[in-house]
Each structure stands twice: as C-alpha cells, then as structure tokens.
Amino acid sequence: MAALAFSVQMPGMLTTVQDSGRWSYQGKGMPVAGAMDMQSFALGNILVGNDENAAALEVTLLGPTLSVTEGEGVAAVTGAELGFTVNGEPIANWTVVTIREGDILSFDGPRSGCRAYLCVSGGIDVPMVMESRSTYTRAKVGGLEGRALKKGDAVRCGEPAPLWNRCEGLVCPEALRPLRDPAAPLRVIPGPQDDLFTEKGLASFYGAEYVISNSADRMGYRMDGEPIEHTGAADIISDAIPLGAVQVPGHGQPIVMLADRQTTGGYTKIGVVCSVDVAALSQRLPGAKVRFSKIAVKDAVGLVRAEARTRDELRKLRAAWRSSARVSSAPVPEAVAAPTGGEAVLRVDGKEHVISWEEIGEVE
Amino acid sequence: MNEKKYPRLLTAGDGCVVVEFGDVIDMEINSRVASLAAAVRKAEFPGFLDTVPTYRSLAVYFNPVTTDVDALYSKLGKMASALGTGKGSESRRVIVVPSLYGGEHGPDLADVAEHTGLTPEEVVKRHTANDCYCYMLGFTPGFAYLGGMDPSLETPRLKNPRELIPAGSVGIAGKQTGIYSISSPGGWRLIGRTPMRMFDPDRNPAIFLEAGMWVRFRAVGKAEFDEIEAATAARTYRPEILEEVSPRLVGAGEVL
C-alpha cells in the first residue's frame, strides 16, 4: 500500500509542517520552533498510530484544502475546531478517519481555538534539517522550503507505522483532551528576573487584565494593559529566553515568548508561563482577555506530568482498540480486517507496556 | 540593595534553569559559563535537552517528565560552585573570516572612517588586527556576540535601520562588531561582507562558530571573495580554523 501524498489546492492562512521542535542547537542561536500546542499535536499522532513526535500540519484559523493524490491512510484533527471535512462531510476533531486517493480534505471555518493539527499516518515527510522537520520561516529552515504551504505544493507522507489501518474510528475521549478554558488565567512561574520589578509592577502583572494585541504570532504574543513597573532599567545583559518567558521591555507591556522565539534576548523576564498554559495561550486570538496567576515550579511540573500520563492513557486505549474486534461505522474490507499483527498491554512489575507486533507475510 | 551571591540558580519555567555567574560582561565569567556547559553536556543526565551559554549565565533545558527537578537543581548548584574561579582557556581556537571591505559590500566604511577620524585603510587595518572573542550566539541562527574590537573603531548604530541587510554583512554597532548570519533588518554600520555563510542549514555543521571561539577578520580582494563565494555555494568551502596557545588572555575583564 502506498504512503499518502497530498496536493495543496488552497494553502489556508498559515499552514506549516511542525514536529516536537529543533532541539540542541539553541546554543548556536537556532530557535526551537515546533508545534505551538504540543499536547494536541502529540495526542493526534498517537491517534493515527504514529510516534508522538512525527511531523504534522499545524493549521492556523483558516485551514487548507488538500487533495489526496496517492495512497491510503488515516488522519485525525486535534486542537482548535476549524471545521474539518472530508469530501464535504464534517469530521469531528479527535476522531480517526480513513483517507485515500481522490479524497478532498478541507476546513470550512473556525469555531473555537486558533491552531489545529492535521496528523496523518506516516507523518509528513520533508527533509530533516538539524534533526527536525519543523518549519522556522524567519530563517527559511525546515518544512517545505522553510515556508508555509502554498497552492500547488506536493506534500508527501512517510511509511505508516505497523497497524495504522486498525486505528480507524478511534476517538480520543473528552477526559483525555487538554482543557482549553479561554477564561482561565495563565499560570506563571516567577523568575528569572522578577527581582527587577517593583511591588507595584508585580501587582499589576498578577492583578490586571491584559488583552492579546495584534502582534501575536508563532514568535510571541504581545499583550496590552496596565504597564508593569521596573525597579530600574528594563534591559539586562542578554541571556536565554525559555518557552513561555514573559518579557517586559521598557514600555511595560508583557510579551509571552512562544515556539519561534529567538534563543536569547536582553529584556527582563518577570516570569515564565508554565508549559501546559503555553499551549492554552497558543489557542487564543488577538483581542482575547488574559490574566496571569502564580504557580510553583513543582506544581507546574505536576501539570506537565499529568499531560504525559494522559498520552500514556491514549496509547493504552489505542492498543485496546487495535486488539479488540473492531466496531466501526464503516464496513471494513476482509483483507484489511485480517490480522497481520496486534498490540497488547503487558504489565511487568506494576508498569504497563504497550507491545505491538506485525506479521511479516504476504503483502500486496 | 541586597548583595547577590554568585553562582546562583534562577528558575526559568518548568523546563529550564539558569545558572548565573555574575552581572557583567567579562571573559573570566564567560569562561566559567563555557566550563559548566561542557560539564553539563558530559554528565548526560536523564531528560537533558539543551544548553544555552550566554555572556554570564548558562541556561539548561530539560524535560520535566523525565527529570528529577530538585536533584537537577542541587547537582547544578554543586557543579557551578566546584568550578571555582574561572581561568579562561589556555588555548584559543580562531576562525578566520575573509571579508571584502568597502564599496557595495561595505557601504558605511566611509562613514566609520569619518566618525573615527581614520582613513578607510586604517579602519580595515585595525578591524583585522585584533582577534575578537565570541561570548555567545543568539539573535538569529549563527549570529555571534563578539567582544574585543579595537576601541578606536567605536561608531554608533544608524539612526534609521536598513530594512534588509544581506547575510554575511560585517558591521559595527558601538563597541561591538559582528556578522549578519541571515538576511535581516538591522542598524549596524556595514563596513564589509564575508562570502562565508555563518549559517547554512543544509551543511554539516550548519554553524561553524561556537561560543568561546575567536574570530579573526582577514581582508580579501574581489577575486578571492568570488572564489570563496563559489566554493561556499558548492558547499566545498572549509573555513580556516587555527589552534593557538595564547600567551595571556587578550581583553580579560573588559566590559563592553
């Protein structure tokens, strides 16, 4: 069976190839990039049977129209609700569907959120650049020629992982989907330069309401609101900018630094938005109101670990789904249903392991 | 004001911790950053993701799911204290950066000459005389923050930054000199251009320069510029990298 390939009929507003990011080159000035909502991205990959770091399409607000030009596989959309359709039929987010040559994948308009992940079996296959497929447009690196998709692009997918064809119909239960309450405050770990702000400045930041300005992209979100007062100068000797860092330049308006942020910078950082809420922020739009609250680093780590357990849960569900007799709305051709492998949950010393196997035999 | 004690650990979110060695730009401090970076990479602790060495601090990135965060903090604290007073490196790795000065490649050379009261030839002579120390990389991929330029060349930035500066442009901004690694807007005074690519994602390594290396500018003519440019495009160009034992630390303790 051939791997999937797409042709881009309409590129959408900003559709880029992203994976879990380009790590280990920040010391040389190379930004990490990668999916803005890492949890939705990883869950989508698990749904379609991929390694959770496989490259996907990050779709921003107005999605693309893609035609499947080759192959057969499965797809799922996670993250924002942007009106995903296959051949004009609405497909719910978090649900695995089979797609094959001749199908048209499209998005008919945003309902909620900002960024969706279109994950496909085999992942998007573009050349690895510095160990990642993530697109970083500012330096024209990764993805398709270092840019967003454009009309006429051919997008190829990798060879799907074994058992991809048994993922159809799998749904990520609501309880495992990330909470994206648009009114929830963003939780911030104070530091590294919170000592360079006055009591009044800190009170503004944690007390006042801010609005996401129009300067909001993959690099960072600038907020407008009560200016945050420094004790002295707003500049420091340039140092590293972690994901979620809240920079406050001299004008006193906070900027939350996101996936495409530069590696280093010279503005004071009042705090760092916890990883889980970085993803939540990336689903909000300019004009949205934002509040900040404090969180201790150990509690923030707890939240990240809870998300990791959620991914483990979904992997277990997938294993159960694949090894059970399938209950699928779509009739399954006999040849596909015949087991050519399996997946099971194995418990050793109280730890659960997902084992998958594939029978190497006749292939047509 | 409370006295800060160094080295100190700064929380930088749930996936990053910063070890700070001081609050000045100083080679001795910077050499401790480099030493700790090397030690951290060698330690290969579980969950390690990345290090970002900067002028006076090291950021250590980790995966909070697989890292014992408390243990990491205490380990880094011990490692940083154990470094003692930094001595700087005894040997120097120097990368030679060929540069064509003036003309269309260095449109501000005449302005720099006028501002400094030197002839353009003297500006070039002084710019190529001193080796510059790479404190850190950042801003854009492969962009080096260099220290140690001849102080007589100090010239302020342009009042109106240019919208697009070609990659490889060599510029001066105040006491700093540097090389634009990708085409970007900028306000530095451009005195020349190197045919070398400081950043080429399709080459291995994509970035030759590392924090702690030295940069030596070498003036080249148009013919050599074109030759190196062609070799660079063909990805056959290998920069000259010298290993030198330094009799003393040049510019130790300088403040930019």
Coordinates of C-alpha atoms in Angstrom, one line a residue:
Chain A
M1 CA 0.0 0.0 0.0
A2 CA 1.4 3.3 -1.0
A3 CA 2.1 6.0 1.5
L4 CA -0.1 9.1 1.4
A5 CA 0.6 12.1 -0.8
F6 CA -1.4 15.4 -1.0
S7 CA -1.6 18.2 -3.4
V8 CA -2.3 21.7 -1.9
Q9 CA -5.4 23.2 -3.6
M10 CA -5.6 26.1 -1.1
P11 CA -2.9 26.7 1.5
G12 CA -5.1 28.3 4.2
M13 CA -4.0 31.2 6.3
L14 CA -0.7 29.8 7.7
T15 CA -0.2 26.0 7.4
T16 CA 3.2 24.8 8.4
V17 CA 4.9 21.4 8.9
Q18 CA 5.8 21.1 12.6
D19 CA 7.1 18.4 14.9
S20 CA 8.3 18.5 18.5
G21 CA 11.0 21.1 17.6
R22 CA 14.6 21.5 16.7
W23 CA 16.4 20.9 20.0
S24 CA 20.1 21.0 20.9
Y25 CA 21.0 23.9 18.6
Q26 CA 19.8 26.8 20.7
G27 CA 23.4 27.4 21.9
K28 CA 24.2 28.3 18.3
G29 CA 21.3 30.7 18.0
M30 CA 18.8 28.3 16.3
P31 CA 15.3 28.7 17.6
V32 CA 13.4 25.5 18.6
A33 CA 10.1 26.1 16.6
G34 CA 7.8 23.1 16.7
A35 CA 4.1 22.7 17.4
M36 CA 2.6 25.6 19.4
D37 CA 0.1 23.3 21.2
M38 CA 2.4 20.4 21.9
Q39 CA -0.2 18.2 23.7
S40 CA -2.8 18.4 21.0
F41 CA -0.1 17.6 18.4
A42 CA 1.2 14.6 20.4
L43 CA -2.3 13.2 21.0
G44 CA -3.1 13.5 17.3
N45 CA -0.1 11.5 16.4
I46 CA -0.9 8.8 18.9
L47 CA -4.4 8.6 17.4
V48 CA -3.2 7.9 13.9
G49 CA -0.6 5.3 15.1
N50 CA 2.5 7.5 14.8
D51 CA 5.4 8.1 17.1
E52 CA 4.2 11.1 19.0
N53 CA 6.9 13.4 17.6
A54 CA 6.0 12.7 13.9
A55 CA 5.6 15.8 11.8
A56 CA 2.1 17.1 11.3
L57 CA 0.5 20.1 9.6
E58 CA -0.2 23.0 12.0
V59 CA -3.3 24.7 10.6
T60 CA -3.9 28.3 11.7
L61 CA -7.6 29.5 11.8
L62 CA -8.4 29.2 8.1
G63 CA -7.4 25.8 7.1
P64 CA -6.1 24.4 3.7
T65 CA -7.8 22.3 1.1
L66 CA -5.8 19.2 0.2
S67 CA -6.5 16.5 -2.2
V68 CA -5.1 13.0 -1.7
T69 CA -3.2 12.2 -4.8
E70 CA -1.8 8.9 -3.7
G71 CA -2.1 6.1 -1.2
E72 CA -4.3 5.3 1.7
G73 CA -4.0 6.1 5.4
V74 CA -5.7 7.5 8.4
A75 CA -6.0 11.1 9.6
A76 CA -7.2 13.0 12.7
V77 CA -7.5 16.6 13.5
T78 CA -6.8 17.8 17.1
G79 CA -6.6 21.2 18.8
A80 CA -8.7 24.0 17.5
E81 CA -12.1 23.3 16.0
L82 CA -11.7 24.7 12.5
G83 CA -14.4 22.8 10.7
F84 CA -12.5 19.8 9.3
T85 CA -14.3 18.0 6.4
V86 CA -13.5 15.0 4.2
N87 CA -15.3 15.2 0.8
G88 CA -17.5 17.9 2.3
E89 CA -18.6 15.7 5.2
P90 CA -17.9 17.2 8.6
I91 CA -15.5 15.1 10.7
A92 CA -15.3 15.7 14.4
N93 CA -12.0 16.6 15.9
W94 CA -10.1 13.9 17.9
T95 CA -11.5 11.2 15.6
V96 CA -9.6 8.9 13.2
V97 CA -10.8 8.6 9.7
T98 CA -9.5 6.7 6.7
I99 CA -8.5 8.7 3.7
R100 CA -7.5 7.5 0.3
E101 CA -6.6 8.7 -3.2
G102 CA -9.2 11.1 -4.6
D103 CA -10.4 12.4 -1.2
I104 CA -10.6 16.1 -0.5
L105 CA -9.6 17.3 3.0
S106 CA -10.8 20.8 3.8
F107 CA -11.7 23.1 6.7
D108 CA -14.9 25.1 6.4
G109 CA -14.2 27.7 9.1
P110 CA -13.1 28.3 12.7
R111 CA -15.4 27.5 15.6
S112 CA -13.1 27.7 18.6
G113 CA -9.4 27.9 19.2
C114 CA -6.6 29.0 16.8
R115 CA -4.4 26.1 15.9
A116 CA -5.4 22.6 14.7
Y117 CA -3.1 19.7 14.0
L118 CA -3.8 17.6 11.0
C119 CA -2.0 14.3 11.8
V120 CA -1.7 11.6 9.2
S121 CA -0.4 8.0 9.3
G122 CA 3.3 8.0 8.5
G123 CA 3.7 11.7 9.4
I124 CA 4.6 14.5 6.9
D125 CA 7.8 13.6 5.1
V126 CA 10.0 16.5 4.5
P127 CA 13.8 16.5 4.8
M128 CA 15.2 16.6 8.3
V129 CA 17.1 19.8 8.9
M130 CA 19.2 19.9 12.0
E131 CA 17.4 16.9 13.3
S132 CA 13.9 18.3 12.9
R133 CA 11.2 18.8 10.3
S134 CA 9.7 21.9 12.0
T135 CA 9.3 24.9 9.8
Y136 CA 11.1 28.1 11.1
T137 CA 10.1 30.6 8.5
R138 CA 12.3 33.5 9.7
A139 CA 15.4 31.6 8.7
K140 CA 13.7 29.6 5.9
V141 CA 14.5 26.3 7.7
G142 CA 12.6 23.0 7.7
G143 CA 9.2 22.1 6.4
L144 CA 8.6 22.8 2.7
E145 CA 11.5 25.0 1.7
G146 CA 11.3 26.7 5.0
R147 CA 7.9 28.3 4.4
A148 CA 4.2 27.9 4.9
L149 CA 2.3 25.7 2.4
K150 CA 1.4 27.3 -0.9
K151 CA -1.0 26.4 -3.7
G152 CA 0.3 23.6 -5.9
D153 CA 2.7 22.1 -3.3
A154 CA 3.0 18.4 -3.2
V155 CA 3.2 17.0 0.3
R156 CA 4.4 13.5 0.9
C157 CA 4.0 11.3 3.9
G158 CA 6.2 8.7 5.4
E159 CA 5.7 5.0 5.5
P160 CA 3.0 4.4 8.2
A161 CA 3.8 2.6 11.3
P162 CA 2.5 -1.0 11.6
L163 CA -1.2 -1.4 12.5
W164 CA -2.1 2.1 11.2
N165 CA -5.0 0.5 9.4
R166 CA -6.6 -0.6 12.7
C167 CA -6.8 3.0 14.1
E168 CA -9.9 3.9 12.1
G169 CA -12.8 5.0 14.3
L170 CA -10.6 5.5 17.4
V171 CA -11.7 8.6 19.3
C172 CA -9.7 10.5 22.0
P173 CA -12.2 10.6 24.9
E174 CA -13.1 14.0 26.2
A175 CA -11.4 13.4 29.5
L176 CA -8.1 13.0 27.8
R177 CA -8.3 16.1 25.7
P178 CA -6.5 19.2 27.0
L179 CA -8.6 21.7 28.9
R180 CA -8.6 24.9 27.0
D181 CA -10.8 27.1 29.1
P182 CA -10.4 30.5 27.4
A183 CA -11.2 32.4 30.6
A184 CA -8.6 30.5 32.8
P185 CA -5.7 32.6 34.0
L186 CA -2.3 31.7 32.6
R187 CA -0.2 30.3 35.4
V188 CA 3.3 31.8 35.7
I189 CA 6.4 30.6 37.4
P190 CA 8.1 33.7 38.8
G191 CA 11.7 34.5 37.7
P192 CA 14.3 34.6 36.4
Q193 CA 14.3 38.4 36.8
D194 CA 11.2 39.0 39.0
D195 CA 13.5 40.9 41.4
L196 CA 13.9 43.7 38.8
F197 CA 10.2 44.7 39.2
T198 CA 8.6 46.9 41.9
E199 CA 5.9 45.6 44.2
K200 CA 3.5 47.8 42.2
G201 CA 4.8 46.2 38.9
L202 CA 4.3 42.7 40.2
A203 CA 0.8 43.7 41.5
S204 CA -0.1 45.0 38.0
F205 CA 1.1 41.8 36.3
Y206 CA -0.7 39.4 38.6
G207 CA -3.7 41.6 39.2
A208 CA -4.6 43.5 36.0
E209 CA -6.4 42.2 32.9
Y210 CA -4.4 42.2 29.6
V211 CA -5.6 41.9 26.0
I212 CA -3.8 40.0 23.4
S213 CA -2.6 42.6 20.8
N214 CA -2.5 42.1 17.0
S215 CA 1.2 41.5 17.4
A216 CA 0.7 37.8 18.1
D217 CA 2.3 35.1 16.1
R218 CA 4.4 31.9 16.5
M219 CA 7.3 34.0 17.9
G220 CA 5.3 35.6 20.7
Y221 CA 2.1 37.3 21.9
R222 CA 2.3 40.9 22.9
M223 CA -0.3 42.0 25.5
D224 CA -1.8 45.4 26.1
G225 CA -2.8 46.6 29.6
E226 CA -1.5 48.2 32.7
P227 CA 2.2 48.9 32.3
I228 CA 4.4 46.8 34.5
E229 CA 6.9 48.9 36.5
H230 CA 10.6 48.1 36.7
T231 CA 12.8 48.9 39.7
G232 CA 15.3 50.4 37.2
A233 CA 16.3 49.7 33.7
A234 CA 14.3 47.2 31.6
D235 CA 17.4 45.9 29.9
I236 CA 19.7 43.1 31.1
I237 CA 22.8 41.5 29.7
S238 CA 21.3 39.2 27.1
D239 CA 20.5 35.7 28.3
A240 CA 18.4 32.7 27.2
I241 CA 14.7 33.0 26.6
P242 CA 12.8 29.9 27.6
L243 CA 9.5 28.9 26.1
G244 CA 6.7 30.9 27.7
A245 CA 9.1 33.6 29.1
V246 CA 7.2 36.8 29.8
Q247 CA 9.5 39.6 28.6
V248 CA 8.8 43.1 29.8
P249 CA 10.6 45.8 27.8
G250 CA 10.8 49.5 28.8
H251 CA 7.2 50.2 27.7
G252 CA 6.0 47.9 30.4
Q253 CA 3.7 45.7 28.2
P254 CA 4.3 42.0 28.6
I255 CA 5.3 39.7 25.7
V256 CA 4.9 36.0 26.1
M257 CA 7.6 34.3 24.0
L258 CA 6.5 31.2 22.1
A259 CA 7.8 28.4 19.8
D260 CA 9.6 30.6 17.2
R261 CA 11.2 32.9 19.8
Q262 CA 14.8 33.9 19.4
T263 CA 17.1 32.0 21.7
T264 CA 18.5 35.0 23.6
G265 CA 17.4 38.5 24.4
G266 CA 18.1 41.5 26.6
Y267 CA 14.8 42.3 28.2
T268 CA 13.8 41.5 31.8
K269 CA 11.6 38.4 32.2
I270 CA 9.1 38.7 35.1
G271 CA 8.2 35.0 34.9
V272 CA 7.6 32.0 32.6
V273 CA 4.2 30.7 31.7
C274 CA 4.1 27.0 32.6
S275 CA 4.3 24.7 29.6
V276 CA 0.7 23.5 29.8
D277 CA -0.6 27.0 29.6
V278 CA 1.7 28.0 26.8
A279 CA -0.3 25.5 24.7
A280 CA -3.5 27.0 26.1
L281 CA -2.4 30.5 25.1
S282 CA -1.5 29.4 21.6
Q283 CA -5.2 28.6 21.1
R284 CA -6.3 32.2 22.0
L285 CA -6.7 35.0 19.5
P286 CA -5.9 38.7 19.4
G287 CA -8.5 40.6 21.3
A288 CA -8.9 37.9 24.0
K289 CA -8.5 38.9 27.6
V290 CA -5.8 37.3 29.6
R291 CA -5.0 37.2 33.3
F292 CA -1.8 35.9 35.0
S293 CA -1.6 33.9 38.2
K294 CA 1.4 32.4 40.1
I295 CA 2.3 28.8 40.2
A296 CA 5.2 27.0 42.0
V297 CA 7.6 25.1 39.8
K298 CA 6.8 21.8 41.4
D299 CA 3.1 22.2 40.7
A300 CA 3.8 23.2 37.1
V301 CA 6.0 20.1 36.7
G302 CA 3.0 18.1 38.1
L303 CA 0.8 19.5 35.3
V304 CA 3.3 18.5 32.6
R305 CA 3.5 15.0 34.1
A306 CA -0.3 14.7 34.2
E307 CA -0.4 15.5 30.5
A308 CA 2.3 12.8 29.8
R309 CA 0.1 10.3 31.7
T310 CA -2.8 11.3 29.5
R311 CA -0.8 10.4 26.5
D312 CA 0.0 7.1 28.1
E313 CA -3.7 6.5 28.6
L314 CA -4.4 7.2 25.0
R315 CA -1.7 4.8 23.9
K316 CA -3.4 2.1 26.1
L317 CA -6.8 2.9 24.6
R318 CA -5.3 2.6 21.1
A319 CA -3.8 -0.7 22.0
A320 CA -7.1 -2.0 23.2
W321 CA -8.9 -0.6 20.2
R322 CA -6.5 -2.3 17.8
S323 CA -6.5 -5.6 19.5
S324 CA -10.3 -5.8 20.0
A325 CA -12.8 -6.9 17.4
R326 CA -13.4 -3.7 15.6
V327 CA -16.7 -1.9 15.9
S328 CA -16.5 0.6 13.2
S329 CA -19.2 2.5 11.4
A330 CA -17.6 2.0 8.1
P331 CA -17.6 -1.5 6.6
V332 CA -14.2 -3.0 6.7
P333 CA -12.9 -4.9 3.7
E334 CA -12.0 -8.5 4.7
A335 CA -8.4 -8.1 3.5
V336 CA -7.8 -5.2 5.9
A337 CA -9.6 -6.8 8.8
A338 CA -7.5 -10.0 8.7
P339 CA -5.0 -9.6 11.5
T340 CA -1.5 -9.1 10.3
G341 CA -0.3 -8.1 13.7
G342 CA -1.5 -6.9 17.0
E343 CA -1.0 -4.7 20.0
A344 CA -1.4 -5.6 23.7
V345 CA -0.9 -4.1 27.1
L346 CA 1.6 -6.0 29.2
R347 CA 2.0 -5.5 32.9
V348 CA 5.5 -6.0 34.4
D349 CA 6.3 -5.0 38.0
G350 CA 3.3 -2.8 38.1
K351 CA 4.4 -0.9 34.9
E352 CA 2.3 -1.1 31.8
H353 CA 4.0 -1.6 28.5
V354 CA 2.3 -1.4 25.1
I355 CA 3.6 -4.2 22.9
S356 CA 2.9 -4.2 19.2
W357 CA 3.9 -6.8 16.6
E358 CA 3.4 -7.3 12.9
E359 CA 3.3 -10.4 10.9
I360 CA 5.7 -10.2 8.0
G361 CA 4.0 -12.2 5.3
E362 CA 2.2 -11.8 2.1
V363 CA 2.0 -8.2 1.0
E364 CA 0.0 -6.9 -1.9
Chain B
M1 CA 20.0 46.6 47.7
N2 CA 20.8 43.1 48.7
E3 CA 24.1 41.7 47.7
K4 CA 23.8 38.9 45.1
K5 CA 25.9 35.8 45.6
Y6 CA 27.3 34.0 42.6
P7 CA 27.0 31.5 41.2
R8 CA 23.2 31.5 41.7
L9 CA 20.4 29.4 40.3
L10 CA 17.4 31.1 38.7
T11 CA 14.1 29.3 38.0
A12 CA 13.2 29.9 34.3
G13 CA 10.0 27.9 34.0
D14 CA 9.2 24.2 34.3
G15 CA 11.7 23.1 31.7
C16 CA 14.7 25.4 32.2
V17 CA 17.0 26.6 34.9
V18 CA 19.6 29.3 34.6
V19 CA 23.0 29.3 36.4
E20 CA 24.2 32.9 36.7
F21 CA 27.9 33.7 37.4
G22 CA 27.8 37.5 37.5
D23 CA 26.2 40.6 36.1
V24 CA 29.0 42.0 33.9
I25 CA 30.4 41.1 30.5
D26 CA 33.7 39.6 31.4
M27 CA 35.8 36.9 29.8
E28 CA 36.6 35.2 33.1
I29 CA 32.9 34.9 33.9
N30 CA 32.2 33.8 30.4
S31 CA 34.8 31.0 30.6
R32 CA 33.1 29.6 33.6
V33 CA 29.8 29.5 31.6
A34 CA 31.7 27.5 28.9
S35 CA 33.2 25.1 31.5
L36 CA 29.8 24.4 33.1
A37 CA 28.2 23.9 29.7
A38 CA 30.8 21.3 28.8
A39 CA 30.4 19.6 32.2
V40 CA 26.6 19.5 31.9
R41 CA 26.8 18.0 28.4
K42 CA 29.3 15.4 29.6
A43 CA 27.1 14.5 32.6
E44 CA 24.3 13.3 30.3
F45 CA 21.7 13.4 32.9
P46 CA 18.3 11.9 32.0
G47 CA 15.9 14.3 30.5
F48 CA 18.6 16.7 29.3
L49 CA 17.6 18.7 26.2
D50 CA 19.8 21.7 25.5
T51 CA 22.2 24.3 26.9
V52 CA 22.4 28.0 26.0
P53 CA 25.6 29.6 27.1
T54 CA 25.3 33.4 27.2
Y55 CA 27.7 36.2 28.4
R56 CA 27.4 35.5 32.1
S57 CA 24.9 32.6 32.5
L58 CA 24.1 29.1 31.3
A59 CA 20.5 28.0 30.7
V60 CA 20.0 24.3 31.0
Y61 CA 16.8 22.9 29.3
F62 CA 15.3 19.6 30.5
N63 CA 12.2 17.5 30.0
P64 CA 10.3 17.9 33.3
V65 CA 8.6 14.5 32.7
T66 CA 11.8 12.5 32.9
T67 CA 13.9 14.8 35.1
D68 CA 14.1 14.9 38.9
V69 CA 13.9 18.6 39.1
D70 CA 15.1 19.1 42.7
A71 CA 18.0 16.7 42.1
L72 CA 19.0 18.6 39.0
Y73 CA 18.9 22.0 40.8
S74 CA 21.2 20.7 43.5
K75 CA 23.5 19.0 41.1
L76 CA 23.9 22.1 39.0
G77 CA 24.5 24.2 42.1
K78 CA 27.3 21.9 43.2
M79 CA 28.8 21.7 39.7
A80 CA 28.8 25.5 39.4
S81 CA 30.4 26.1 42.8
A82 CA 33.0 23.4 42.1
L83 CA 34.2 25.3 39.1
G84 CA 35.9 27.8 41.4
T85 CA 37.4 30.9 39.9
G86 CA 37.4 30.8 36.1
K87 CA 40.8 30.8 34.4
G88 CA 39.8 31.0 30.8
S89 CA 41.0 28.7 28.2
E90 CA 44.8 28.3 27.7
S91 CA 44.4 27.5 24.0
R92 CA 42.4 29.6 21.5
R93 CA 40.5 28.3 18.6
V94 CA 40.5 31.1 16.0
I95 CA 38.2 31.0 13.0
V96 CA 39.4 33.2 10.1
V97 CA 36.6 35.2 8.4
P98 CA 37.6 36.5 5.0
S99 CA 36.0 39.9 4.3
L100 CA 35.8 42.3 1.4
Y101 CA 35.8 45.8 2.9
G102 CA 34.2 48.9 1.4
G103 CA 32.4 49.5 -1.9
E104 CA 28.9 48.0 -2.3
H105 CA 29.8 45.3 0.3
G106 CA 30.6 47.8 3.0
P107 CA 28.6 50.9 2.2
D108 CA 29.3 52.6 5.6
L109 CA 33.1 52.2 5.6
A110 CA 33.5 55.9 4.7
D111 CA 31.1 57.0 7.5
V112 CA 33.0 54.9 10.0
A113 CA 36.3 56.4 8.8
E114 CA 34.8 59.9 9.1
H115 CA 33.4 59.3 12.6
T116 CA 36.6 57.8 13.9
G117 CA 38.9 60.3 12.2
L118 CA 40.8 57.4 10.5
T119 CA 41.3 56.7 6.8
P120 CA 39.3 53.8 5.4
E121 CA 42.5 51.8 5.0
E122 CA 43.3 52.3 8.7
V123 CA 39.8 51.2 9.7
V124 CA 40.3 48.0 7.8
K125 CA 43.8 47.5 9.3
R126 CA 42.5 47.9 12.8
H127 CA 39.4 45.8 12.2
T128 CA 41.6 42.9 11.0
A129 CA 44.3 43.4 13.7
N130 CA 42.5 42.3 16.8
D131 CA 41.1 38.8 17.3
C132 CA 37.5 39.1 18.7
Y133 CA 36.1 36.7 21.3
C134 CA 32.8 35.0 20.7
Y135 CA 30.9 35.4 24.0
M136 CA 27.7 33.8 22.8
L137 CA 25.5 33.1 19.8
G138 CA 21.9 34.3 19.6
F139 CA 19.5 36.8 17.9
T140 CA 19.5 34.8 14.7
P141 CA 21.0 31.3 13.9
G142 CA 24.8 31.7 13.9
F143 CA 24.9 35.3 15.0
A144 CA 27.9 35.9 17.3
Y145 CA 28.2 38.4 20.0
L146 CA 31.8 39.4 19.7
G147 CA 34.0 41.4 22.1
G148 CA 37.5 42.8 21.7
M149 CA 37.2 45.1 18.6
D150 CA 39.8 47.9 18.6
P151 CA 38.1 50.6 20.7
S152 CA 39.1 53.3 18.3
L153 CA 36.6 51.9 15.8
E154 CA 33.6 52.5 18.0
T155 CA 30.7 54.0 15.9
P156 CA 27.1 54.3 16.8
R157 CA 24.3 52.5 15.0
L158 CA 22.5 54.0 12.1
K159 CA 19.6 56.3 13.2
N160 CA 17.3 54.6 10.6
P161 CA 17.9 50.9 10.4
R162 CA 18.0 49.3 7.0
E163 CA 15.1 47.1 6.0
L164 CA 17.2 44.3 4.6
I165 CA 20.8 43.6 5.2
P166 CA 22.4 40.8 3.2
A167 CA 23.7 37.7 5.0
G168 CA 27.4 37.9 5.6
S169 CA 27.5 41.7 6.2
V170 CA 30.2 42.8 8.6
G171 CA 29.1 45.6 10.8
I172 CA 29.9 47.9 13.8
A173 CA 27.5 48.9 16.5
G174 CA 29.0 50.9 19.3
K175 CA 31.8 48.8 20.8
Q176 CA 30.6 45.7 19.1
T177 CA 31.4 44.2 15.7
G178 CA 29.6 41.3 14.2
I179 CA 28.4 39.4 11.1
Y180 CA 24.8 39.2 10.0
S181 CA 24.2 35.4 9.7
I182 CA 21.0 35.6 7.7
S183 CA 19.5 38.4 5.7
S184 CA 17.5 40.6 8.2
P185 CA 16.7 44.2 9.1
G186 CA 19.3 46.0 11.1
G187 CA 21.0 49.2 12.1
W188 CA 24.7 48.3 12.3
R189 CA 27.2 50.3 10.2
L190 CA 28.3 47.9 7.4
I191 CA 32.0 48.0 6.6
G192 CA 32.3 44.8 4.6
R193 CA 31.0 41.4 3.8
T194 CA 32.2 37.8 4.1
P195 CA 31.5 35.3 1.3
M196 CA 31.3 32.6 4.1
R197 CA 27.9 31.5 5.3
M198 CA 27.8 31.8 9.0
F199 CA 24.6 29.7 8.8
D200 CA 23.8 27.1 6.2
P201 CA 21.1 24.6 7.4
D202 CA 21.9 22.2 4.6
R203 CA 25.6 22.0 5.6
N204 CA 27.1 20.0 8.4
P205 CA 27.9 21.7 10.7
A206 CA 25.2 24.4 9.9
I207 CA 27.1 26.8 12.1
F208 CA 30.9 26.7 12.3
L209 CA 31.2 29.2 15.2
E210 CA 30.8 28.3 18.8
A211 CA 30.8 30.4 22.0
G212 CA 34.4 30.6 23.3
M213 CA 36.0 30.7 19.9
W214 CA 37.8 33.7 18.5
V215 CA 37.2 35.5 15.2
R216 CA 39.9 36.9 13.0
F217 CA 38.8 39.1 10.1
R218 CA 41.1 38.9 7.0
A219 CA 40.8 41.4 4.2
V220 CA 40.4 39.9 0.8
G221 CA 40.1 41.3 -2.7
K222 CA 37.2 40.8 -5.2
A223 CA 38.8 37.8 -6.9
E224 CA 39.2 35.8 -3.7
F225 CA 35.8 36.9 -2.5
D226 CA 34.2 35.5 -5.7
E227 CA 36.3 32.3 -5.4
I228 CA 35.2 31.7 -1.8
E229 CA 31.6 32.6 -2.6
A230 CA 31.5 29.9 -5.3
A231 CA 33.1 27.3 -3.0
T232 CA 30.6 28.2 -0.3
A233 CA 27.7 27.8 -2.8
A234 CA 29.1 24.4 -3.8
R235 CA 29.4 23.6 -0.1
T236 CA 33.1 22.7 -0.6
Y237 CA 34.4 25.7 1.4
R238 CA 36.0 24.9 4.7
P239 CA 37.0 27.8 6.9
E240 CA 40.4 28.2 8.3
I241 CA 40.4 27.3 12.0
L242 CA 43.6 27.8 13.9
E243 CA 44.6 26.3 17.2
E244 CA 46.8 28.8 19.0
V245 CA 48.2 28.9 22.5
S246 CA 47.6 32.3 23.9
P247 CA 50.4 33.9 26.0
R248 CA 47.7 35.7 28.0
L249 CA 44.0 36.3 27.8
V250 CA 43.5 39.2 25.5
G251 CA 41.0 41.6 26.8
A252 CA 40.3 39.8 30.0
G253 CA 38.0 41.7 32.2
E254 CA 36.9 44.1 29.5
V255 CA 33.5 45.4 29.7
L256 CA 31.6 46.1 26.5

